[in-house]
Short mmCIF file of C-alpha atoms in Angstrom, two decimals:
data_model
loop_
_atom_site.label_atom_id
_atom_site.label_comp_id
_atom_site.label_asym_id
_atom_site.label_seq_id
_atom_site.Cartn_x
_atom_site.Cartn_y
_atom_site.Cartn_z
CA MET A 1 0.00 0.00 0.00
CA ARG A 2 1.34 3.40 -0.89
CA LEU A 3 1.02 5.96 1.90
CA THR A 4 0.96 9.67 1.17
CA PRO A 5 1.15 12.60 3.59
CA THR A 6 -2.63 12.89 3.36
CA PHE A 7 -5.07 10.57 5.08
CA ALA A 8 -7.06 10.00 1.90
CA LEU A 9 -5.50 6.79 0.56
CA LEU A 10 -5.08 5.28 4.01
CA PHE A 11 -8.56 6.02 5.29
CA ALA A 12 -10.85 5.62 2.29
CA ILE A 13 -13.05 3.33 4.33
CA LEU A 14 -16.56 3.49 5.77
CA SER A 15 -18.00 3.44 9.29
CA PHE A 16 -19.44 0.68 11.40
CA SER A 17 -21.28 0.95 14.70
CA PRO A 18 -23.24 -0.92 17.32
CA SER A 19 -26.12 0.86 18.95
CA PRO A 20 -24.74 3.46 21.36
CA ILE A 21 -25.10 2.74 25.05
CA LEU A 22 -24.48 5.21 27.81
CA THR A 23 -24.04 4.71 31.53
CA PHE A 24 -23.56 7.38 34.16
CA ALA A 25 -21.08 6.96 36.98
CA SER A 26 -19.98 8.79 40.08
CA GLU A 27 -18.10 6.04 41.85
CA THR A 28 -14.58 6.92 40.72
CA SER A 29 -12.50 8.72 43.30
CA ASN A 30 -8.95 9.44 44.33
CA ASN A 31 -7.02 6.88 46.39
CA GLU A 32 -3.57 6.41 47.79
CA ASN A 33 -2.49 4.19 44.89
CA THR A 34 -3.37 6.80 42.30
CA ILE A 35 -0.47 8.63 40.68
CA ARG A 36 -1.18 12.13 39.46
CA VAL A 37 1.04 13.21 36.59
CA PRO A 38 1.02 17.01 36.16
CA LEU A 39 1.05 18.22 32.56
CA GLU A 40 2.78 21.45 31.61
CA ARG A 41 1.39 22.89 28.42
CA LYS A 42 3.80 24.32 25.83
CA TRP A 43 3.16 25.05 22.17
CA VAL A 44 5.32 25.01 19.10
CA ILE A 45 2.53 24.33 16.62
CA THR A 46 2.49 28.12 16.42
CA HIS A 47 5.58 30.14 15.63
CA PRO A 48 6.33 32.41 18.61
CA PRO A 49 5.41 36.08 18.26
CA PRO A 50 8.21 38.55 17.54
CA GLY A 51 10.54 39.27 20.45
CA PRO A 52 11.64 37.08 23.37
CA SER A 53 9.17 34.67 24.94
CA PRO A 54 8.37 35.18 28.63
CA ASN A 55 10.84 33.29 30.83
CA GLY A 56 12.38 31.83 27.71
CA ASN A 57 9.45 29.44 27.26
CA LEU A 58 7.78 28.39 24.03
CA ALA A 59 4.87 30.54 22.88
CA SER A 60 1.77 29.77 24.91
CA ARG A 61 -1.75 29.39 23.62
CA THR A 62 -2.52 32.92 24.80
CA ASP A 63 0.01 34.22 22.32
CA SER A 64 -2.01 32.91 19.38
CA ALA A 65 -3.24 36.33 18.40
CA THR A 66 0.32 37.41 17.62
CA SER A 67 1.73 34.09 16.39
CA CYS A 68 0.99 31.86 13.42
CA VAL A 69 0.70 28.13 12.77
CA ASN A 70 3.96 26.30 12.23
CA LYS A 71 2.86 24.56 9.06
CA GLN A 72 5.89 22.29 8.84
CA PHE A 73 5.22 20.86 12.31
CA LEU A 74 1.53 20.35 11.53
CA LYS A 75 2.30 18.78 8.14
CA SER A 76 4.76 16.38 9.81
CA HIS A 77 2.16 15.54 12.44
CA VAL A 78 -0.46 14.73 9.80
CA GLN A 79 2.06 12.39 8.18
CA ARG A 80 2.87 10.69 11.50
CA ILE A 81 -0.81 10.05 12.26
CA ALA A 82 -1.28 8.49 8.82
CA GLU A 83 1.75 6.27 9.49
CA LYS A 84 0.39 5.28 12.88
CA TYR A 85 -2.96 4.09 11.58
CA HIS A 86 -1.31 2.35 8.65
CA SER A 87 0.84 0.27 11.01
CA THR A 88 -1.76 -0.36 13.74
CA LEU A 89 -4.49 -1.46 11.31
CA ALA A 90 -1.99 -3.86 9.75
CA ALA A 91 -0.93 -5.05 13.22
CA TYR A 92 -4.55 -5.78 14.15
CA GLU A 93 -4.94 -8.02 11.10
CA LEU A 94 -1.67 -9.80 11.81
CA ASN A 95 -2.50 -10.29 15.50
CA THR A 96 -6.10 -11.47 15.08
CA GLY A 97 -6.16 -13.02 11.63
CA SER A 98 -8.94 -10.67 10.47
CA PRO A 99 -9.01 -7.12 9.12
CA HIS A 100 -10.14 -4.47 11.56
CA PRO A 101 -13.82 -3.65 10.92
CA LEU A 102 -12.93 0.02 10.39
CA SER A 103 -10.91 -1.00 7.35
CA GLN A 104 -14.00 -2.55 5.75
CA VAL A 105 -17.09 -1.26 3.98
CA GLY A 106 -19.80 -0.38 6.49
CA SER A 107 -22.46 1.25 4.34
CA GLU A 108 -24.70 -1.81 4.57
CA LEU A 109 -24.53 -1.87 8.38
CA GLY A 110 -27.94 -0.59 9.37
CA GLU A 111 -29.56 -0.29 12.76
CA GLY A 112 -29.36 -3.50 14.75
CA PHE A 113 -26.79 -5.21 12.49
CA LEU A 114 -24.11 -5.02 15.17
CA ASP A 115 -26.35 -5.24 18.23
CA ASN A 116 -24.72 -8.53 19.20
CA LEU A 117 -21.14 -7.38 18.65
CA THR A 118 -18.98 -7.98 21.72
CA PRO A 119 -15.34 -7.06 22.35
CA GLY A 120 -13.18 -9.37 20.30
CA SER A 121 -15.88 -9.95 17.68
CA HIS A 122 -15.10 -9.61 13.98
CA VAL A 123 -17.29 -8.43 11.12
CA SER A 124 -16.69 -9.66 7.57
CA THR A 125 -17.40 -7.05 4.92
CA LEU A 126 -16.12 -6.15 1.48
CA PRO A 127 -13.11 -3.89 0.91
CA ALA A 128 -14.03 -0.24 0.51
CA PHE A 129 -11.72 0.07 -2.46
CA LYS A 130 -9.16 -2.08 -4.25
CA MET A 131 -6.32 -2.12 -1.78
CA ALA A 132 -2.90 -3.66 -2.19
CA LYS A 133 -2.67 -6.66 0.11
CA ARG A 134 -0.77 -5.84 3.27
CA ARG A 135 2.59 -7.58 3.21
CA ARG A 136 4.35 -8.90 6.26
CA SER A 137 7.00 -6.27 5.60
CA ASP A 138 4.43 -3.57 6.47
CA VAL A 139 4.38 -4.79 10.06
CA ASP A 140 6.95 -7.54 10.33
CA THR A 141 7.91 -9.64 13.31
CA THR A 142 9.29 -13.16 13.46
CA PHE A 143 6.10 -14.45 15.10
CA ASP A 144 3.46 -16.34 13.14
CA ALA A 145 -0.08 -14.98 13.04
CA PRO A 146 -2.65 -16.75 15.24
CA SER A 147 -4.58 -19.39 13.37
CA THR A 148 -7.97 -18.14 14.59
CA PRO A 149 -9.27 -14.59 14.97
CA ASN A 150 -9.77 -14.83 18.72
CA ALA A 151 -6.60 -16.72 19.48
CA PRO A 152 -4.11 -15.14 21.87
CA LEU A 153 -1.01 -13.57 20.45
CA GLY A 154 0.49 -17.00 19.99
CA GLY A 155 4.11 -17.65 19.23
CA ALA A 156 5.33 -14.74 21.27
CA PRO A 157 7.49 -15.33 24.31
CA PRO A 158 6.07 -14.37 27.73
CA VAL A 159 5.85 -10.60 28.06
CA SER A 160 5.56 -8.22 30.95
CA GLU A 161 3.91 -10.41 33.55
CA VAL A 162 5.03 -8.77 36.77
CA VAL A 163 4.31 -5.29 38.02
CA GLN A 164 5.22 -3.89 41.38
CA ARG A 165 5.35 -0.57 43.14
CA ARG A 166 8.87 0.80 42.86
CA HIS A 167 8.40 2.67 46.13
CA THR A 168 5.54 4.07 48.20
CA LYS A 169 6.40 7.72 47.55
CA ARG A 170 4.54 9.20 44.60
CA ASP A 171 6.76 10.29 41.73
CA ASP A 172 5.34 12.94 39.45
CA ILE A 173 6.26 12.83 35.78
CA SER A 174 6.75 16.34 34.47
CA LEU A 175 5.02 16.54 31.09
CA ALA A 176 4.84 19.15 28.37
CA GLU A 177 2.66 19.29 25.27
CA VAL A 178 4.79 19.95 22.22
CA ASN A 179 3.78 20.55 18.61
CA SER A 180 0.20 20.60 19.94
CA ASN A 181 0.08 16.93 19.01
CA MET A 182 1.60 14.92 21.82
CA TRP A 183 1.71 14.82 25.58
CA MET A 184 5.37 14.37 26.40
CA GLY A 185 6.73 13.15 29.70
CA THR A 186 9.64 11.31 31.24
CA ILE A 187 9.88 7.60 32.02
CA THR A 188 12.88 5.55 33.05
CA VAL A 189 13.97 2.18 31.68
CA GLY A 190 16.48 -0.36 32.92
CA THR A 191 18.81 -0.93 35.87
CA PRO A 192 20.22 1.56 36.62
CA PRO A 193 17.43 3.65 35.14
CA GLN A 194 17.90 5.52 31.85
CA SER A 195 15.56 8.50 31.35
CA PHE A 196 13.57 9.15 28.17
CA THR A 197 10.85 11.53 27.09
CA VAL A 198 7.88 9.80 25.44
CA ASP A 199 4.65 10.72 23.71
CA PHE A 200 1.74 9.29 25.76
CA ASP A 201 -0.53 8.08 22.96
CA THR A 202 -3.90 6.33 23.34
CA GLY A 203 -3.96 5.68 19.57
CA SER A 204 -1.17 3.07 19.64
CA SER A 205 0.01 0.31 21.98
CA ASP A 206 3.80 -0.04 21.89
CA LEU A 207 6.79 1.40 23.70
CA ILE A 208 9.33 2.45 21.06
CA LEU A 209 12.69 4.02 21.94
CA PRO A 210 15.77 4.85 19.83
CA ALA A 211 18.52 2.29 20.31
CA GLN A 212 22.12 3.15 21.10
CA SER A 213 22.97 1.61 17.72
CA CYS A 214 20.42 3.71 15.82
CA ASP A 215 21.66 5.47 12.70
CA SER A 216 21.59 9.23 12.08
CA THR A 217 17.78 9.24 11.91
CA CYS A 218 17.79 9.15 15.73
CA ASP A 219 20.12 12.14 16.15
CA GLY A 220 18.79 14.61 18.71
CA HIS A 221 17.11 11.87 20.77
CA THR A 222 18.39 10.13 23.91
CA ARG A 223 19.14 6.50 23.03
CA TYR A 224 18.41 3.31 24.94
CA ASP A 225 21.54 1.28 25.66
CA PRO A 226 20.60 -2.28 26.68
CA THR A 227 24.24 -3.12 27.46
CA GLN A 228 24.09 -0.63 30.33
CA SER A 229 21.05 -2.28 31.95
CA SER A 230 21.47 -5.39 34.08
CA SER A 231 17.73 -6.11 33.74
CA SER A 232 17.66 -5.97 29.93
CA THR A 233 17.03 -9.10 27.86
CA ASN A 234 17.43 -9.30 24.10
CA MET A 235 14.33 -11.12 22.82
CA SER A 236 16.10 -11.98 19.52
CA THR A 237 13.11 -10.63 17.63
CA THR A 238 13.14 -7.86 15.07
CA PHE A 239 10.34 -5.51 14.08
CA SER A 240 9.78 -3.25 11.09
CA MET A 241 7.12 -0.75 10.08
CA ALA A 242 7.40 0.43 6.47
CA TYR A 243 5.75 3.64 5.22
CA GLY A 244 4.75 4.94 1.83
CA ASP A 245 7.31 7.76 1.83
CA GLY A 246 10.09 5.16 1.82
CA SER A 247 11.04 5.60 5.48
CA ASN A 248 10.53 3.05 8.24
CA VAL A 249 10.92 2.28 11.92
CA ALA A 250 12.90 -0.89 12.52
CA GLY A 251 14.91 -2.48 15.28
CA THR A 252 15.11 -5.21 17.91
CA GLN A 253 12.76 -6.10 20.75
CA TYR A 254 14.01 -6.13 24.34
CA ALA A 255 12.43 -6.85 27.72
CA ASP A 256 13.38 -4.48 30.51
CA ASN A 257 11.97 -2.80 33.59
CA VAL A 258 10.00 0.37 32.87
CA TYR A 259 9.18 2.94 35.53
CA MET A 260 6.30 5.37 35.12
CA GLY A 261 5.76 7.51 38.17
CA GLY A 262 5.76 5.24 41.23
CA TYR A 263 4.91 2.06 39.33
CA GLU A 264 7.24 -0.48 37.75
CA ALA A 265 6.52 -2.81 34.85
CA VAL A 266 8.99 -5.69 35.04
CA ASN A 267 10.08 -7.40 31.82
CA GLN A 268 8.14 -4.94 29.68
CA THR A 269 8.56 -5.53 25.95
CA LEU A 270 9.89 -2.50 24.08
CA GLY A 271 11.16 -1.82 20.61
CA ALA A 272 14.71 -0.45 20.39
CA ALA A 273 14.76 1.24 16.99
CA THR A 274 17.87 1.23 14.84
CA THR A 275 16.22 3.59 12.35
CA TYR A 276 13.44 6.18 12.70
CA SER A 277 10.88 7.22 10.10
CA SER A 278 11.03 10.79 8.81
CA SER A 279 8.13 11.95 11.00
CA LEU A 280 9.84 10.68 14.18
CA GLN A 281 13.06 12.54 13.54
CA PHE A 282 14.20 15.53 15.53
CA PRO A 283 13.17 18.37 15.54
CA SER A 284 9.80 17.55 13.93
CA PHE A 285 9.30 14.99 16.71
CA LEU A 286 10.70 16.21 20.02
CA PRO A 287 10.15 13.24 22.41
CA ASP A 288 12.67 10.43 22.37
CA GLY A 289 10.02 7.77 21.85
CA LEU A 290 6.40 6.63 21.99
CA LEU A 291 4.43 5.04 24.82
CA GLY A 292 1.19 3.59 23.48
CA MET A 293 -1.83 3.25 25.78
CA GLY A 294 -4.18 1.35 23.45
CA PHE A 295 -5.10 -2.36 23.56
CA PRO A 296 -2.80 -5.32 22.79
CA THR A 297 -4.51 -6.24 19.51
CA ILE A 298 -2.99 -3.22 17.72
CA SER A 299 0.49 -3.82 19.13
CA VAL A 300 3.07 -3.99 16.36
CA LEU A 301 5.37 -5.76 18.83
CA ARG A 302 2.59 -8.22 19.70
CA ALA A 303 3.11 -7.38 23.36
CA SER A 304 1.26 -6.14 26.40
CA PRO A 305 1.17 -2.32 26.51
CA VAL A 306 2.80 -0.72 29.55
CA PHE A 307 -0.44 0.17 31.34
CA GLN A 308 -1.97 -3.28 30.80
CA THR A 309 1.24 -4.76 32.16
CA MET A 310 0.73 -2.74 35.31
CA VAL A 311 -2.88 -3.92 35.53
CA SER A 312 -1.93 -7.59 35.19
CA SER A 313 -0.53 -7.86 38.72
CA ASN A 314 -3.48 -6.04 40.34
CA ALA A 315 -1.08 -3.41 41.66
CA LEU A 316 -3.49 -0.65 40.67
CA MET A 317 -6.55 0.12 42.76
CA GLN A 318 -8.42 0.69 39.50
CA ALA A 319 -7.47 -0.31 35.95
CA VAL A 320 -8.17 3.26 34.89
CA PHE A 321 -6.25 6.31 33.72
CA GLY A 322 -7.57 9.79 33.15
CA PHE A 323 -6.48 12.78 31.08
CA ALA A 324 -7.18 16.44 31.74
CA LEU A 325 -5.73 18.50 28.89
CA SER A 326 -6.20 22.20 29.42
CA SER A 327 -4.70 25.41 28.08
CA GLU A 328 -4.93 26.84 31.62
CA ALA A 329 -1.79 26.55 33.74
CA GLY A 330 -2.00 23.92 36.46
CA LYS A 331 -5.11 22.23 35.06
CA SER A 332 -3.53 19.49 32.95
CA GLU A 333 -2.53 16.06 34.18
CA LEU A 334 -2.49 12.33 33.54
CA THR A 335 -3.79 10.25 36.45
CA ILE A 336 -2.75 6.60 36.68
CA GLY A 337 -4.78 4.05 38.64
CA GLY A 338 -7.93 6.13 38.94
CA THR A 339 -9.19 9.64 38.30
CA ASN A 340 -8.72 12.99 39.98
CA THR A 341 -12.23 14.03 40.96
CA ASN A 342 -11.01 17.56 41.64
CA MET A 343 -10.47 18.02 37.91
CA TYR A 344 -14.05 17.38 36.73
CA GLN A 345 -17.70 17.56 37.68
CA GLU A 346 -18.52 14.06 38.90
CA SER A 347 -22.24 14.36 38.18
CA THR A 348 -21.52 14.83 34.47
CA LEU A 349 -19.29 11.78 34.02
CA ALA A 350 -20.82 9.54 31.36
CA TYR A 351 -19.34 6.26 30.11
CA ILE A 352 -19.63 4.87 26.59
CA PRO A 353 -18.66 1.21 25.98
CA VAL A 354 -15.74 0.55 23.66
CA SER A 355 -17.03 -0.99 20.41
CA LEU A 356 -14.01 -3.21 19.88
CA ALA A 357 -11.02 -3.47 22.23
CA ALA A 358 -8.25 -2.45 19.85
CA TYR A 359 -8.35 1.33 19.67
CA TRP A 360 -10.28 3.36 22.23
CA GLN A 361 -13.17 3.30 19.76
CA ILE A 362 -16.71 4.31 20.72
CA PRO A 363 -19.98 5.16 18.93
CA LEU A 364 -20.42 8.81 17.94
CA ALA A 365 -24.06 9.89 18.23
CA GLY A 366 -23.80 13.32 16.63
CA VAL A 367 -21.72 16.23 15.34
CA MET A 368 -23.11 19.68 14.56
CA ARG A 369 -22.14 23.33 14.36
CA GLY A 370 -24.20 26.48 14.51
CA GLY A 371 -25.43 28.07 11.32
CA LEU A 372 -24.00 31.42 10.22
CA ASN A 373 -26.00 34.59 9.60
CA GLY A 374 -29.27 33.10 10.72
CA ALA A 375 -28.85 29.86 8.76
CA PRO A 376 -29.94 26.59 10.43
CA ASP A 377 -27.49 24.43 12.35
CA VAL A 378 -25.27 22.20 10.22
CA VAL A 379 -25.54 18.53 11.26
CA VAL A 380 -22.82 16.28 9.80
CA ALA A 381 -23.49 13.16 11.92
CA ASN A 382 -26.36 11.79 13.98
CA LYS A 383 -27.49 8.48 15.46
CA THR A 384 -28.50 7.16 12.06
CA SER A 385 -24.98 7.77 10.73
CA TYR A 386 -23.64 4.84 12.79
CA ALA A 387 -20.32 6.64 13.03
CA GLN A 388 -17.41 5.47 15.16
CA ALA A 389 -14.81 7.63 16.90
CA ILE A 390 -11.29 6.75 18.07
CA ILE A 391 -10.25 8.74 21.14
CA ASP A 392 -6.62 9.56 20.48
CA THR A 393 -4.41 11.68 22.75
CA GLY A 394 -1.64 11.37 20.17
CA THR A 395 -3.52 13.40 17.56
CA THR A 396 -3.99 17.16 17.54
CA LEU A 397 -6.88 17.47 15.12
CA ILE A 398 -10.40 16.14 14.81
CA VAL A 399 -10.18 14.06 11.61
CA THR A 400 -13.02 12.88 9.38
CA SER A 401 -13.62 12.21 5.69
CA ASP A 402 -13.18 14.82 2.97
CA SER A 403 -16.89 14.75 2.16
CA ILE A 404 -17.93 15.30 5.78
CA ALA A 405 -15.39 18.10 6.17
CA GLN A 406 -16.71 19.74 3.00
CA GLN A 407 -20.22 19.51 4.42
CA PHE A 408 -19.01 21.03 7.70
CA TYR A 409 -17.41 24.04 5.96
CA ALA A 410 -20.09 24.43 3.28
CA ASN A 411 -21.39 27.99 2.82
CA VAL A 412 -18.62 29.39 5.04
CA THR A 413 -17.28 32.34 3.08
CA GLY A 414 -13.51 32.11 2.70
CA ALA A 415 -13.19 28.51 3.93
CA LYS A 416 -10.60 26.56 1.91
CA LEU A 417 -8.15 23.70 2.07
CA ASP A 418 -4.65 24.74 3.12
CA THR A 419 -2.45 23.41 0.34
CA ASP A 420 0.77 24.09 2.26
CA ILE A 421 -0.17 21.62 5.00
CA GLY A 422 -2.26 19.17 2.98
CA GLY A 423 -3.90 16.19 4.67
CA GLY A 424 -7.36 17.73 4.47
CA VAL A 425 -6.55 20.67 6.81
CA TRP A 426 -8.81 23.72 6.36
CA SER A 427 -8.44 27.44 6.98
CA VAL A 428 -11.30 29.88 7.56
CA PRO A 429 -11.45 33.63 8.26
CA CYS A 430 -10.28 34.28 11.81
CA ASP A 431 -13.33 36.43 12.57
CA THR A 432 -15.60 33.47 11.71
CA ILE A 433 -13.77 30.49 13.15
CA GLY A 434 -15.14 30.78 16.69
CA SER A 435 -18.70 30.44 15.38
CA LEU A 436 -17.81 27.12 13.76
CA ALA A 437 -16.70 25.29 16.92
CA PRO A 438 -18.55 21.94 16.81
CA THR A 439 -20.64 20.10 19.39
CA PHE A 440 -20.14 16.33 19.74
CA THR A 441 -22.74 13.94 21.14
CA PHE A 442 -21.66 10.73 22.84
CA GLY A 443 -24.63 8.73 24.06
CA SER A 444 -27.03 11.44 25.18
CA SER A 445 -24.39 13.91 26.40
CA ASN A 446 -23.30 16.94 24.38
CA PHE A 447 -19.78 18.40 24.56
CA THR A 448 -18.95 21.64 22.76
CA VAL A 449 -15.44 22.48 21.57
CA SER A 450 -14.34 25.93 22.70
CA ALA A 451 -13.52 28.62 20.16
CA SER A 452 -10.00 28.93 21.56
CA THR A 453 -9.13 25.24 21.09
CA PHE A 454 -10.80 25.02 17.67
CA ASN A 455 -8.64 27.90 16.38
CA LEU A 456 -5.06 26.68 15.93
CA GLY A 457 -3.84 30.13 14.90
CA PRO A 458 -3.32 32.33 11.81
CA THR A 459 -1.99 30.70 8.65
CA SER A 460 0.88 33.23 8.52
CA ASN A 461 2.04 36.41 10.23
CA GLY A 462 -0.58 39.11 9.75
CA SER A 463 -3.03 36.74 8.02
CA THR A 464 -6.76 37.09 8.59
CA ASP A 465 -7.22 33.35 7.92
CA CYS A 466 -6.84 30.78 10.70
CA ILE A 467 -6.30 27.01 10.73
CA ALA A 468 -9.38 25.15 11.99
CA GLY A 469 -9.26 22.12 14.27
CA LEU A 470 -11.48 19.83 12.15
CA ALA A 471 -9.81 18.28 9.09
CA GLY A 472 -10.82 15.98 6.27
CA GLY A 473 -8.57 13.50 4.55
CA GLY A 474 -9.78 10.59 6.66
CA SER A 475 -12.75 8.25 6.56
CA SER A 476 -16.36 8.27 7.67
CA TRP A 477 -15.05 7.19 11.07
CA TRP A 478 -13.57 9.92 13.22
CA ILE A 479 -10.31 10.47 15.06
CA ILE A 480 -10.98 12.62 18.12
CA GLY A 481 -7.81 14.42 19.16
CA ASP A 482 -6.56 17.21 21.36
CA VAL A 483 -8.84 19.89 19.86
CA PHE A 484 -11.79 18.10 21.48
CA LEU A 485 -10.05 16.51 24.47
CA GLN A 486 -8.99 19.87 25.91
CA ASN A 487 -12.66 20.54 26.63
CA VAL A 488 -13.42 17.46 28.76
CA TYR A 489 -11.96 15.18 31.38
CA THR A 490 -11.45 11.79 29.72
CA VAL A 491 -11.44 8.48 31.57
CA PHE A 492 -9.95 5.37 29.94
CA ASP A 493 -11.33 2.35 31.82
CA VAL A 494 -9.36 -0.76 30.84
CA ALA A 495 -11.16 -3.15 33.19
CA ASN A 496 -14.60 -2.33 31.81
CA THR A 497 -13.47 -1.40 28.26
CA ARG A 498 -15.20 1.97 28.22
CA VAL A 499 -14.43 5.66 27.81
CA GLY A 500 -15.86 8.35 30.04
CA PHE A 501 -16.25 12.08 29.45
CA ALA A 502 -17.03 14.72 32.03
CA ASP A 503 -17.22 18.49 32.12
CA LEU A 504 -14.11 20.10 33.57
CA ALA A 505 -14.33 21.50 37.09
#
């Protein structure tokens, strides 16, 4: 399959959906085993305004009126997200023996068709378009695929079975959002510990770090040296993810101890990359590596993700983590082992069951924006659309199909595709963009994106056009990224395979 910097070729596929179900909850609370990870927000998706930045920091979101979008960073990010879904969709098929339902035609899936779908189920449908068969070189390991769709990840050696508290004192991980597309923080790996910054990403499932032996594509990143860790084990297994631009991520799998805050994952499988793809290279990608927080079935390494490894020993009071992503100082954090009830309004917390435990994928009941100049509201999705949404902290934008994006921006004077960025990204007049901020419905709850998060900034210095947070280039299923997630508290419940949203406190 050829992959381009746009989402179009990768995501020319249709939606599928079970009937949406919603449950309300107020039982989550803080506890002594919960680790709160403060998030410090910094932006380089926008070029800083002229003159020195306060305290030498990167331009903040409040500087957006005098700064402009860094198109090269955003273009690189769009490419990286396309690469991610290319590799994880291929990994799902390799791991389960069946294509992921989101990579199949769903137009014939009417109401009730998927009522009996349960996690782990598979739906057979026709390809949405003639697609080159995925080769093992797209996502290549030395393991053989399971013989049945619901078989465990057979052939792989034991992975990440023991988790223990490293110590009773809480350790905060200082995080910063960079490029407006990733939540970056520090973990340590090995004995003695080696420190790395990683992108905490709910849209993937693997821990990938640059190896000490990595070529020049890893320059600018701190490298993992297994020879300096007494707890490291070479698993004698290679991995490779090939991309349409000719670049790839490849290397060797190791098992080592990984520390995140006060918790330790013993014998955690990780990929030590000997080459990085173009979109992971410094300075377009500032963290050293990636820490995926999705489900095992989309693991390219065919391994337990770090958080699930921690859950496996029952060390956590709750198999839950929560994100609060806010532009306001002191109001962003990742909570491990529960939620921080001080960050959201408990009475508004609503859970939606995950449709299929691979991505954090849930039914989307509606998307609309207000009409302009007295025109009626524009509805681009409702319950009869049977749309699905992947909740992805590793993506900046809200991504949908070109046709849905065109419908969203229809009759907006001055709205146009930004050809410099590509990937279905739109610009609209800055004096109009706030009126276009969409409202999303999950179950029966509505959540409106704020004007400030929907506006990524002017297209250039002095421009009266601004980059909008909803892009096309995808499919009729949605990727829900940071533009939306800044407006809610999000709970990822592994034990009950559900996602919760609540209004911020």
